[in-house]
Amino acid sequence: MLKLLPIFRIVTLLEGVSYILLLFVATPIKYFGNDPQYVKLLGMPHGLLFIAYVVLAILISKDMKWNSRTLRTILLASIIPFATFYVEKKFLRKSNARH
């Protein structure tokens, strides 16, 4: 499953960016500009990236030797803005250098 690590790193970055765009660009435009178009445009890709993030994290957790606390932290990061960037730096970047 470690062959999924590069894919997970990309999904981690894209999920984080899509979440930030959804929260800090599309949602304010929806409510302050009365234009829901951007939420509709970004919502589906973000949802798919979120699901991919969770599934990939679970799939690679055993090979990465993450304990349950680490896995919970990584999964929780998917719902906290900017936290996926922390995951990439703390848990994935150093792992990629090792493998």
Coordinates of N, CA and C in Angstrom, one line a residue:
M1 N 0.8 -1.2 0.0 CA 0.0 0.0 0.0 C 0.8 1.3 0.0
L2 N 2.1 1.1 0.3 CA 3.0 2.3 0.3 C 3.1 3.0 -1.1
K3 N 2.7 2.2 -2.2 CA 2.7 2.8 -3.5 C 1.6 3.8 -3.6
L4 N 0.6 3.8 -2.6 CA -0.4 4.8 -2.6 C 0.0 6.1 -1.9
L5 N 1.2 6.1 -1.3 CA 1.6 7.3 -0.6 C 1.8 8.5 -1.5
P6 N 2.4 8.4 -2.6 CA 2.4 9.6 -3.5 C 1.0 10.1 -3.9
I7 N 0.1 9.2 -4.1 CA -1.2 9.6 -4.5 C -1.9 10.3 -3.3
F8 N -1.7 9.7 -2.1 CA -2.2 10.3 -0.9 C -1.7 11.7 -0.6
R9 N -0.4 11.9 -0.9 CA 0.2 13.3 -0.7 C -0.5 14.3 -1.7
I10 N -0.8 13.9 -2.9 CA -1.4 14.8 -3.8 C -2.9 15.0 -3.4
V11 N -3.6 14.0 -3.0 CA -4.9 14.2 -2.5 C -5.0 15.0 -1.3
T12 N -4.0 14.9 -0.4 CA -3.9 15.7 0.8 C -3.8 17.2 0.4
L13 N -3.0 17.5 -0.5 CA -2.8 18.9 -1.0 C -4.1 19.4 -1.6
L14 N -4.6 18.6 -2.5 CA -5.8 19.1 -3.2 C -7.0 19.2 -2.3
E15 N -7.2 18.3 -1.4 CA -8.3 18.3 -0.4 C -8.2 19.6 0.4
G16 N -7.0 19.9 0.9 CA -6.8 21.1 1.7 C -7.1 22.4 0.9
V17 N -6.6 22.5 -0.3 CA -6.9 23.6 -1.2 C -8.4 23.8 -1.5
S18 N -9.0 22.7 -1.8 CA -10.4 22.7 -2.2 C -11.3 23.2 -1.0
Y19 N -10.9 22.7 0.2 CA -11.6 23.1 1.5 C -11.4 24.6 1.7
I20 N -10.2 25.1 1.6 CA -10.0 26.5 1.8 C -10.8 27.3 0.8
L21 N -10.7 26.9 -0.4 CA -11.5 27.7 -1.5 C -13.0 27.6 -1.2
L22 N -13.5 26.5 -0.8 CA -14.9 26.4 -0.5 C -15.3 27.2 0.7
L23 N -14.5 27.2 1.8 CA -14.8 27.9 3.0 C -14.6 29.4 2.9
F24 N -13.5 29.8 2.3 CA -13.1 31.2 2.4 C -13.3 32.0 1.1
V25 N -13.7 31.3 0.0 CA -14.0 32.0 -1.2 C -15.5 31.8 -1.6
A26 N -15.8 30.5 -1.8 CA -17.1 30.2 -2.4 C -18.3 30.5 -1.4
T27 N -18.1 30.2 -0.1 CA -19.1 30.4 0.9 C -19.4 31.9 1.1
P28 N -18.4 32.7 1.3 CA -18.7 34.2 1.4 C -19.4 34.7 0.2
I29 N -18.9 34.3 -1.0 CA -19.6 34.7 -2.2 C -21.1 34.3 -2.2
K30 N -21.3 33.1 -1.7 CA -22.7 32.6 -1.7 C -23.6 33.5 -0.8
Y31 N -23.1 33.8 0.4 CA -23.9 34.5 1.4 C -23.8 36.0 1.3
F32 N -22.7 36.6 0.9 CA -22.6 38.0 0.8 C -22.8 38.5 -0.6
G33 N -22.6 37.7 -1.6 CA -22.8 38.1 -2.9 C -24.1 37.5 -3.5
N34 N -24.7 36.7 -2.7 CA -26.0 36.0 -3.1 C -25.8 35.2 -4.5
D35 N -24.6 34.5 -4.5 CA -24.3 33.8 -5.7 C -23.8 32.4 -5.3
P36 N -24.7 31.4 -5.4 CA -24.3 30.0 -4.9 C -23.5 29.2 -6.0
Q37 N -23.2 29.8 -7.1 CA -22.6 29.1 -8.2 C -21.2 28.5 -7.8
Y38 N -20.4 29.2 -7.0 CA -19.1 28.7 -6.7 C -19.2 27.5 -5.7
V39 N -20.1 27.6 -4.8 CA -20.3 26.5 -3.9 C -20.7 25.2 -4.6
K40 N -21.6 25.4 -5.6 CA -22.0 24.2 -6.4 C -20.8 23.7 -7.2
L41 N -20.0 24.6 -7.7 CA -18.8 24.3 -8.6 C -17.8 23.5 -7.8
L42 N -17.5 24.0 -6.6 CA -16.4 23.4 -5.7 C -16.9 22.3 -4.8
G43 N -18.2 22.2 -4.5 CA -18.7 21.3 -3.6 C -18.4 19.8 -3.9
M44 N -18.8 19.4 -5.1 CA -18.6 18.0 -5.6 C -17.1 17.6 -5.6
P45 N -16.2 18.4 -6.2 CA -14.8 18.0 -6.2 C -14.3 17.9 -4.8
H46 N -14.6 18.8 -3.9 CA -14.2 18.8 -2.6 C -14.7 17.5 -1.9
G47 N -15.9 17.2 -2.1 CA -16.5 16.0 -1.5 C -15.8 14.7 -1.9
L48 N -15.5 14.6 -3.2 CA -14.8 13.5 -3.7 C -13.4 13.4 -3.2
L49 N -12.7 14.5 -3.1 CA -11.4 14.6 -2.5 C -11.4 14.2 -1.0
F50 N -12.4 14.7 -0.3 CA -12.6 14.3 1.1 C -12.7 12.8 1.3
I51 N -13.5 12.2 0.5 CA -13.7 10.7 0.6 C -12.4 10.0 0.2
A52 N -11.7 10.5 -0.8 CA -10.5 9.8 -1.2 C -9.4 10.0 -0.1
Y53 N -9.4 11.1 0.5 CA -8.5 11.4 1.6 C -8.7 10.4 2.8
V54 N -9.9 10.2 3.2 CA -10.3 9.3 4.3 C -9.9 7.9 3.9
V55 N -10.4 7.5 2.7 CA -10.1 6.1 2.3 C -8.6 5.8 2.2
L56 N -7.9 6.7 1.6 CA -6.4 6.5 1.4 C -5.7 6.5 2.7
A57 N -6.1 7.4 3.6 CA -5.5 7.4 5.0 C -5.7 6.1 5.7
I58 N -6.9 5.5 5.6 CA -7.1 4.2 6.3 C -6.3 3.1 5.6
L59 N -6.3 3.1 4.2 CA -5.6 2.1 3.5 C -4.1 2.1 3.8
I60 N -3.4 3.2 3.9 CA -2.0 3.2 4.1 C -1.6 3.3 5.6
S61 N -2.5 3.4 6.5 CA -2.2 3.6 7.9 C -1.4 2.4 8.5
K62 N -1.7 1.2 8.1 CA -1.0 0.0 8.6 C 0.5 0.0 8.1
D63 N 0.6 0.2 6.8 CA 2.0 0.2 6.2 C 2.8 1.4 6.8
M64 N 2.2 2.5 7.1 CA 2.9 3.7 7.6 C 3.1 3.5 9.1
K65 N 2.6 2.4 9.7 CA 2.7 2.1 11.1 C 2.2 3.2 12.0
W66 N 1.1 3.8 11.6 CA 0.4 4.8 12.4 C -0.4 4.1 13.5
N67 N -0.3 4.6 14.7 CA -1.1 4.1 15.8 C -2.5 4.7 15.6
S68 N -3.4 4.3 16.4 CA -4.8 4.8 16.3 C -4.9 6.3 16.6
R69 N -4.1 6.8 17.5 CA -4.1 8.2 17.7 C -3.6 9.0 16.5
T70 N -2.6 8.6 15.9 CA -2.1 9.2 14.7 C -3.1 9.2 13.6
L71 N -3.7 8.0 13.4 CA -4.7 7.9 12.3 C -5.9 8.9 12.6
R72 N -6.3 8.9 13.9 CA -7.4 9.9 14.3 C -7.0 11.3 14.0
T73 N -5.8 11.7 14.3 CA -5.3 13.0 14.0 C -5.3 13.3 12.5
I74 N -4.9 12.4 11.7 CA -4.9 12.5 10.3 C -6.3 12.6 9.7
L75 N -7.2 11.8 10.2 CA -8.6 11.9 9.8 C -9.3 13.2 10.2
L76 N -9.0 13.6 11.5 CA -9.5 14.9 12.0 C -9.0 16.1 11.2
A77 N -7.8 16.0 10.7 CA -7.3 17.1 9.9 C -8.1 17.4 8.6
S78 N -8.8 16.4 8.2 CA -9.6 16.6 6.9 C -10.8 17.6 7.2
I79 N -11.2 17.9 8.4 CA -12.3 18.8 8.6 C -11.8 20.1 9.3
I80 N -10.5 20.3 9.5 CA -10.0 21.5 10.1 C -9.3 22.3 9.0
P81 N -9.7 23.5 8.7 CA -9.0 24.2 7.6 C -7.5 24.3 7.9
F82 N -6.7 24.1 6.8 CA -5.2 24.2 6.8 C -4.6 23.0 7.4
A83 N -5.3 22.1 8.1 CA -4.7 21.0 8.8 C -4.1 19.9 7.9
T84 N -4.6 19.8 6.7 CA -4.0 18.7 5.8 C -2.6 19.1 5.4
F85 N -2.3 20.4 5.4 CA -0.9 20.8 5.1 C 0.0 20.4 6.3
Y86 N -0.5 20.5 7.5 CA 0.3 20.0 8.7 C 0.5 18.5 8.5
V87 N -0.5 17.8 8.1 CA -0.4 16.3 8.0 C 0.7 16.0 7.0
E88 N 0.7 16.7 5.8 CA 1.7 16.5 4.8 C 3.1 16.7 5.3
K89 N 3.2 17.8 6.1 CA 4.6 18.1 6.6 C 5.0 17.2 7.7
K90 N 4.1 16.9 8.6 CA 4.5 16.1 9.8 C 4.6 14.6 9.6
F91 N 3.6 14.1 8.8 CA 3.5 12.6 8.7 C 3.9 12.1 7.3
L92 N 3.8 12.9 6.3 CA 4.0 12.3 5.0 C 5.3 12.7 4.3
R93 N 5.7 13.9 4.5 CA 7.0 14.3 3.8 C 8.2 13.5 4.3
K94 N 8.3 13.4 5.7 CA 9.4 12.6 6.2 C 9.3 11.1 5.8
S95 N 8.1 10.6 5.7 CA 7.9 9.2 5.4 C 8.3 9.0 3.9
N96 N 8.1 9.9 3.1 CA 8.4 9.7 1.7 C 9.9 9.7 1.5
A97 N 10.7 10.4 2.3 CA 12.1 10.4 2.2 C 12.7 9.1 2.7
R98 N 12.0 8.4 3.6 CA 12.4 7.1 4.1 C 12.2 6.0 3.1
H99 N 11.1 6.1 2.3 CA 10.7 5.0 1.5 C 11.2 5.1 0.1

